[in-house]
PDB file of C-alpha atoms in Angstrom:
ATOM      1  CA  MET A   1    -148.815 -69.227   3.895  1.00  0.00           C
ATOM      2  CA  LYS A   2    -148.282 -71.292   6.978  1.00  0.00           C
ATOM      3  CA  VAL A   3    -151.098 -71.098   9.494  1.00  0.00           C
ATOM      4  CA  ARG A   4    -150.386 -71.526  13.178  1.00  0.00           C
ATOM      5  CA  SER A   5    -152.833 -73.782  15.001  1.00  0.00           C
ATOM      6  CA  GLU A   6    -153.809 -71.018  17.447  1.00  0.00           C
ATOM      7  CA  GLN A   7    -154.653 -68.718  14.508  1.00  0.00           C
ATOM      8  CA  LEU A   8    -156.855 -71.312  12.765  1.00  0.00           C
ATOM      9  CA  PRO A   9    -160.110 -71.007  14.802  1.00  0.00           C
ATOM     10  CA  GLN A  10    -160.286 -67.214  14.578  1.00  0.00           C
ATOM     11  CA  SER A  11    -159.471 -67.083  10.862  1.00  0.00           C
ATOM     12  CA  LEU A  12    -161.893 -69.920  10.115  1.00  0.00           C
ATOM     13  CA  PHE A  13    -164.620 -68.126  12.088  1.00  0.00           C
ATOM     14  CA  PHE A  14    -164.217 -64.927  10.045  1.00  0.00           C
ATOM     15  CA  THR A  15    -164.032 -66.936   6.819  1.00  0.00           C
ATOM     16  CA  ILE A  16    -167.316 -68.660   7.669  1.00  0.00           C
ATOM     17  CA  LEU A  17    -168.872 -65.270   8.492  1.00  0.00           C
ATOM     18  CA  LEU A  18    -167.774 -64.046   5.050  1.00  0.00           C
ATOM     19  CA  LEU A  19    -169.246 -67.181   3.453  1.00  0.00           C
ATOM     20  CA  LEU A  20    -172.534 -66.731   5.312  1.00  0.00           C
ATOM     21  CA  ALA A  21    -172.728 -63.073   4.241  1.00  0.00           C
ATOM     22  CA  LEU A  22    -172.080 -63.995   0.602  1.00  0.00           C
ATOM     23  CA  GLU A  23    -174.611 -66.851   0.744  1.00  0.00           C
ATOM     24  CA  ILE A  24    -177.258 -64.564   2.256  1.00  0.00           C
ATOM     25  CA  VAL A  25    -176.676 -62.002  -0.488  1.00  0.00           C
ATOM     26  CA  ALA A  26    -176.842 -64.726  -3.163  1.00  0.00           C
ATOM     27  CA  SER A  27    -180.018 -66.258  -1.761  1.00  0.00           C
ATOM     28  CA  THR A  28    -181.859 -62.969  -1.134  1.00  0.00           C
ATOM     29  CA  PHE A  29    -180.545 -60.235  -3.432  1.00  0.00           C
ATOM     30  CA  PHE A  30    -180.391 -62.174  -6.700  1.00  0.00           C
ATOM     31  CA  PRO A  31    -184.004 -63.436  -6.467  1.00  0.00           C
ATOM     32  CA  ILE A  32    -185.175 -59.893  -5.662  1.00  0.00           C
ATOM     33  CA  ILE A  33    -183.726 -58.620  -8.950  1.00  0.00           C
ATOM     34  CA  GLY A  34    -185.232 -61.548 -10.875  1.00  0.00           C
ATOM     35  CA  LEU A  35    -182.309 -63.983 -10.975  1.00  0.00           C
ATOM     36  CA  VAL A  36    -184.096 -66.810  -9.189  1.00  0.00           C
ATOM     37  CA  ARG A  37    -181.900 -69.668 -10.449  1.00  0.00           C
ATOM     38  CA  PHE A  38    -178.628 -67.706 -10.336  1.00  0.00           C
ATOM     39  CA  ARG A  39    -176.633 -68.995  -7.350  1.00  0.00           C
ATOM     40  CA  PRO A  40    -172.869 -68.393  -7.541  1.00  0.00           C
ATOM     41  CA  ALA A  41    -171.018 -70.964  -5.455  1.00  0.00           C
ATOM     42  CA  PHE A  42    -168.936 -68.776  -3.163  1.00  0.00           C
ATOM     43  CA  ASN A  43    -168.026 -71.858  -1.160  1.00  0.00           C
ATOM     44  CA  ILE A  44    -165.973 -73.097  -4.119  1.00  0.00           C
ATOM     45  CA  LEU A  45    -164.092 -69.803  -4.229  1.00  0.00           C
ATOM     46  CA  ILE A  46    -163.258 -70.028  -0.529  1.00  0.00           C
ATOM     47  CA  VAL A  47    -162.201 -73.686  -0.799  1.00  0.00           C
ATOM     48  CA  LEU A  48    -159.974 -72.788  -3.759  1.00  0.00           C
ATOM     49  CA  TYR A  49    -158.403 -70.032  -1.666  1.00  0.00           C
ATOM     50  CA  VAL A  50    -157.739 -72.547   1.110  1.00  0.00           C
ATOM     51  CA  GLY A  51    -156.119 -74.901  -1.386  1.00  0.00           C
ATOM     52  CA  PHE A  52    -154.032 -72.229  -3.095  1.00  0.00           C
ATOM     53  CA  LYS A  53    -152.851 -70.218  -0.128  1.00  0.00           C
ATOM     54  CA  LEU A  54    -152.944 -72.164   3.143  1.00  0.00           C
ATOM     55  CA  GLU A  55    -150.374 -74.641   4.345  1.00  0.00           C
ATOM     56  CA  THR A  56    -151.868 -76.464   7.295  1.00  0.00           C
ATOM     57  CA  PRO A  57    -152.499 -80.106   8.119  1.00  0.00           C
ATOM     58  CA  PHE A  58    -156.107 -79.150   8.868  1.00  0.00           C
ATOM     59  CA  VAL A  59    -157.079 -78.314   5.265  1.00  0.00           C
ATOM     60  CA  ALA A  60    -159.608 -81.161   5.102  1.00  0.00           C
ATOM     61  CA  LEU A  61    -161.297 -79.957   8.299  1.00  0.00           C
ATOM     62  CA  VAL A  62    -161.394 -76.379   7.016  1.00  0.00           C
ATOM     63  CA  ILE A  63    -162.999 -77.602   3.771  1.00  0.00           C
ATOM     64  CA  PHE A  64    -165.501 -79.656   5.756  1.00  0.00           C
ATOM     65  CA  ALA A  65    -166.463 -76.623   7.860  1.00  0.00           C
ATOM     66  CA  ILE A  66    -166.892 -74.441   4.772  1.00  0.00           C
ATOM     67  CA  GLN A  67    -169.005 -77.062   3.003  1.00  0.00           C
ATOM     68  CA  TYR A  68    -171.065 -77.704   6.127  1.00  0.00           C
ATOM     69  CA  PHE A  69    -172.032 -74.045   6.471  1.00  0.00           C
ATOM     70  CA  HIS A  70    -172.659 -73.824   2.727  1.00  0.00           C
ATOM     71  CA  SER A  71    -175.103 -76.737   3.040  1.00  0.00           C
ATOM     72  CA  PHE A  72    -177.445 -74.474   5.042  1.00  0.00           C
ATOM     73  CA  PHE A  73    -178.123 -72.635   1.767  1.00  0.00           C
ATOM     74  CA  SER A  74    -177.993 -75.498  -0.731  1.00  0.00           C
ATOM     75  CA  VAL A  75    -179.998 -78.620  -1.443  1.00  0.00           C
ATOM     76  CA  GLU A  76    -176.887 -80.326  -2.729  1.00  0.00           C
ATOM     77  CA  GLY A  77    -175.133 -82.312  -0.064  1.00  0.00           C
ATOM     78  CA  TRP A  78    -172.050 -81.158   1.732  1.00  0.00           C
ATOM     79  CA  ALA A  79    -170.417 -84.569   1.334  1.00  0.00           C
ATOM     80  CA  ALA A  80    -169.938 -84.323  -2.440  1.00  0.00           C
ATOM     81  CA  GLY A  81    -168.593 -80.780  -2.105  1.00  0.00           C
ATOM     82  CA  THR A  82    -166.213 -81.819   0.648  1.00  0.00           C
ATOM     83  CA  PHE A  83    -164.967 -84.732  -1.449  1.00  0.00           C
ATOM     84  CA  ALA A  84    -164.554 -82.537  -4.539  1.00  0.00           C
ATOM     85  CA  GLY A  85    -162.813 -79.847  -2.468  1.00  0.00           C
ATOM     86  CA  ILE A  86    -160.320 -82.302  -1.005  1.00  0.00           C
ATOM     87  CA  ILE A  87    -159.563 -83.759  -4.455  1.00  0.00           C
ATOM     88  CA  ILE A  88    -159.077 -80.223  -5.821  1.00  0.00           C
ATOM     89  CA  CYS A  89    -156.756 -79.329  -2.931  1.00  0.00           C
ATOM     90  CA  MET A  90    -154.723 -82.474  -3.586  1.00  0.00           C
ATOM     91  CA  ILE A  91    -154.333 -81.422  -7.236  1.00  0.00           C
ATOM     92  CA  ILE A  92    -153.413 -77.898  -6.148  1.00  0.00           C
ATOM     93  CA  SER A  93    -150.795 -79.218  -3.710  1.00  0.00           C
ATOM     94  CA  TYR A  94    -148.969 -80.834  -6.635  1.00  0.00           C
ATOM     95  CA  LEU A  95    -149.189 -77.673  -8.746  1.00  0.00           C
ATOM     96  CA  ARG A  96    -148.725 -75.067  -6.003  1.00  0.00           C
ATOM     97  CA  GLU A  97    -145.147 -74.157  -6.983  1.00  0.00           C
ATOM     98  CA  MET A  98    -146.210 -73.452 -10.574  1.00  0.00           C
ATOM     99  CA  ILE A  99    -149.231 -71.287  -9.702  1.00  0.00           C
ATOM    100  CA  HIS A 100    -148.489 -67.642  -8.920  1.00  0.00           C
ATOM    101  CA  PHE A 101    -151.229 -65.061  -8.593  1.00  0.00           C
ATOM    102  CA  SER A 102    -149.158 -62.211  -9.995  1.00  0.00           C
ATOM    103  CA  THR A 103    -152.064 -60.427 -11.705  1.00  0.00           C
ATOM    104  CA  ALA A 104    -155.826 -60.351 -11.450  1.00  0.00           C
ATOM    105  CA  LEU A 105    -156.096 -61.948 -14.903  1.00  0.00           C
ATOM    106  CA  VAL A 106    -154.003 -64.939 -13.838  1.00  0.00           C
ATOM    107  CA  THR A 107    -156.154 -65.313 -10.724  1.00  0.00           C
ATOM    108  CA  ILE A 108    -159.341 -65.214 -12.797  1.00  0.00           C
ATOM    109  CA  VAL A 109    -158.098 -67.814 -15.290  1.00  0.00           C
ATOM    110  CA  VAL A 110    -156.727 -70.198 -12.652  1.00  0.00           C
ATOM    111  CA  VAL A 111    -159.911 -69.969 -10.566  1.00  0.00           C
ATOM    112  CA  GLU A 112    -162.041 -70.657 -13.665  1.00  0.00           C
ATOM    113  CA  ILE A 113    -159.963 -73.720 -14.585  1.00  0.00           C
ATOM    114  CA  PHE A 114    -160.264 -75.177 -11.105  1.00  0.00           C
ATOM    115  CA  GLN A 115    -163.996 -74.430 -11.005  1.00  0.00           C
ATOM    116  CA  ILE A 116    -164.375 -76.491 -14.181  1.00  0.00           C
ATOM    117  CA  ILE A 117    -162.448 -79.337 -12.557  1.00  0.00           C
ATOM    118  CA  TRP A 118    -164.695 -79.008  -9.484  1.00  0.00           C
ATOM    119  CA  PHE A 119    -167.782 -79.151 -11.716  1.00  0.00           C
ATOM    120  CA  ILE A 120    -166.528 -82.305 -13.438  1.00  0.00           C
ATOM    121  CA  ILE A 121    -165.872 -84.057 -10.120  1.00  0.00           C
ATOM    122  CA  ALA A 122    -169.187 -82.995  -8.566  1.00  0.00           C
ATOM    123  CA  SER A 123    -171.134 -83.862 -11.730  1.00  0.00           C
ATOM    124  CA  LEU A 124    -169.539 -87.286 -11.897  1.00  0.00           C
ATOM    125  CA  LEU A 125    -170.556 -87.931  -8.293  1.00  0.00           C
ATOM    126  CA  LEU A 126    -174.069 -86.643  -9.000  1.00  0.00           C
ATOM    127  CA  TYR A 127    -174.380 -88.811 -12.105  1.00  0.00           C
ATOM    128  CA  LEU A 128    -173.197 -91.887 -10.213  1.00  0.00           C
ATOM    129  CA  LYS A 129    -175.769 -91.166  -7.525  1.00  0.00           C
ATOM    130  CA  THR A 130    -178.784 -90.404  -9.755  1.00  0.00           C
ATOM    131  CA  ASP A 131    -177.914 -92.078 -13.076  1.00  0.00           C
ATOM    132  CA  ASN A 132    -179.536 -89.062 -14.779  1.00  0.00           C
ATOM    133  CA  ILE A 133    -177.379 -87.123 -17.225  1.00  0.00           C
ATOM    134  CA  THR A 134    -180.151 -84.594 -18.034  1.00  0.00           C
ATOM    135  CA  TYR A 135    -179.770 -82.835 -14.684  1.00  0.00           C
ATOM    136  CA  VAL A 136    -176.001 -82.612 -15.226  1.00  0.00           C
ATOM    137  CA  TYR A 137    -176.561 -80.898 -18.610  1.00  0.00           C
ATOM    138  CA  GLU A 138    -178.991 -78.414 -17.069  1.00  0.00           C
ATOM    139  CA  LYS A 139    -176.570 -77.756 -14.235  1.00  0.00           C
ATOM    140  CA  PHE A 140    -173.735 -77.175 -16.719  1.00  0.00           C
ATOM    141  CA  PHE A 141    -175.576 -74.352 -18.490  1.00  0.00           C
ATOM    142  CA  ARG A 142    -176.284 -72.659 -15.149  1.00  0.00           C
ATOM    143  CA  PHE A 143    -172.686 -73.290 -14.074  1.00  0.00           C
ATOM    144  CA  ILE A 144    -171.094 -71.308 -16.919  1.00  0.00           C
ATOM    145  CA  PRO A 145    -172.313 -67.775 -16.014  1.00  0.00           C
ATOM    146  CA  GLU A 146    -172.046 -68.478 -12.282  1.00  0.00           C
ATOM    147  CA  SER A 147    -168.444 -69.648 -12.621  1.00  0.00           C
ATOM    148  CA  ILE A 148    -167.513 -66.614 -14.712  1.00  0.00           C
ATOM    149  CA  ILE A 149    -168.917 -64.287 -12.030  1.00  0.00           C
ATOM    150  CA  ILE A 150    -167.038 -66.201  -9.316  1.00  0.00           C
ATOM    151  CA  ALA A 151    -163.809 -66.010 -11.322  1.00  0.00           C
ATOM    152  CA  LEU A 152    -164.247 -62.260 -11.850  1.00  0.00           C
ATOM    153  CA  VAL A 153    -164.700 -61.568  -8.126  1.00  0.00           C
ATOM    154  CA  ALA A 154    -161.890 -63.961  -7.134  1.00  0.00           C
ATOM    155  CA  PRO A 155    -159.108 -61.326  -6.955  1.00  0.00           C
ATOM    156  CA  TYR A 156    -161.208 -59.187  -4.592  1.00  0.00           C
ATOM    157  CA  CYS A 157    -162.285 -62.111  -2.423  1.00  0.00           C
ATOM    158  CA  PHE A 158    -158.719 -63.428  -2.278  1.00  0.00           C
ATOM    159  CA  THR A 159    -157.583 -60.004  -1.041  1.00  0.00           C
ATOM    160  CA  ILE A 160    -160.206 -60.088   1.727  1.00  0.00           C
ATOM    161  CA  LEU A 161    -159.294 -63.667   2.629  1.00  0.00           C
ATOM    162  CA  ASP A 162    -155.581 -62.749   2.671  1.00  0.00           C
ATOM    163  CA  ARG A 163    -156.366 -60.141   5.314  1.00  0.00           C
ATOM    164  CA  ILE A 164    -158.377 -62.669   7.325  1.00  0.00           C
ATOM    165  CA  TRP A 165    -155.757 -65.426   7.229  1.00  0.00           C
ATOM    166  CA  HIS A 166    -152.573 -63.361   7.673  1.00  0.00           C
ATOM    167  CA  SER A 167    -151.521 -63.055  11.264  1.00  0.00           C
ATOM    168  CA  ARG A 168    -151.063 -59.595  12.738  1.00  0.00           C
ATOM    169  CA  ASN A 169    -147.277 -60.080  12.868  1.00  0.00           C
ATOM    170  CA  GLU A 170    -147.161 -60.981   9.158  1.00  0.00           C
ATOM    171  CA  ARG A 171    -149.187 -57.870   8.279  1.00  0.00           C
ATOM    172  CA  LYS A 172    -146.723 -55.669  10.186  1.00  0.00           C
ATOM    173  CA  LEU A 173    -143.840 -57.288   8.311  1.00  0.00           C
ATOM    174  CA  LEU A 174    -145.595 -56.579   5.013  1.00  0.00           C
ATOM    175  CA  GLY A 175    -145.994 -52.901   5.928  1.00  0.00           C
ATOM    176  CA  ASP A 176    -149.681 -52.985   6.870  1.00  0.00           C
ATOM    177  CA  VAL A 177    -150.152 -51.656  10.389  1.00  0.00           C
ATOM    178  CA  SER A 178    -153.957 -51.517  10.383  1.00  0.00           C
TER     179      SER A 178
END
């Protein structure tokens, strides 16, 4: 969907509020129930949404803002995530015409594939920085269940993000007057 420049700040603000709410839940609720090392990367889901759905020249800035606010909750740097997100969005831009989210299953599979690509890019950057493959292996085994959870909630989050990023006029055209 094309995003008008005057719509961008408001939609980005609500997207960041959603990210902050998800990050707070992930950093407080999961440890309370005993999942101390379980940290689903909701920032990746939101960046994938931006890559899949938004057509704006400000995609890199939107990714930067998302990664910056995610860095408040993560020890991993925002720079690697921003770089990985921009690379992913470049790949998506070439494949955008072939990707259609017609069902929840398609959304889940496509999100999982792109999360794996994200993991490969981020792990490569981490390995180049630390020269320690052991941490990458450990991260991979934590990544698998986290990425599956993210992929399973992707259809619901994409629906919420669609409502945030659609302008009021587009919603009226689609029959939604709320």
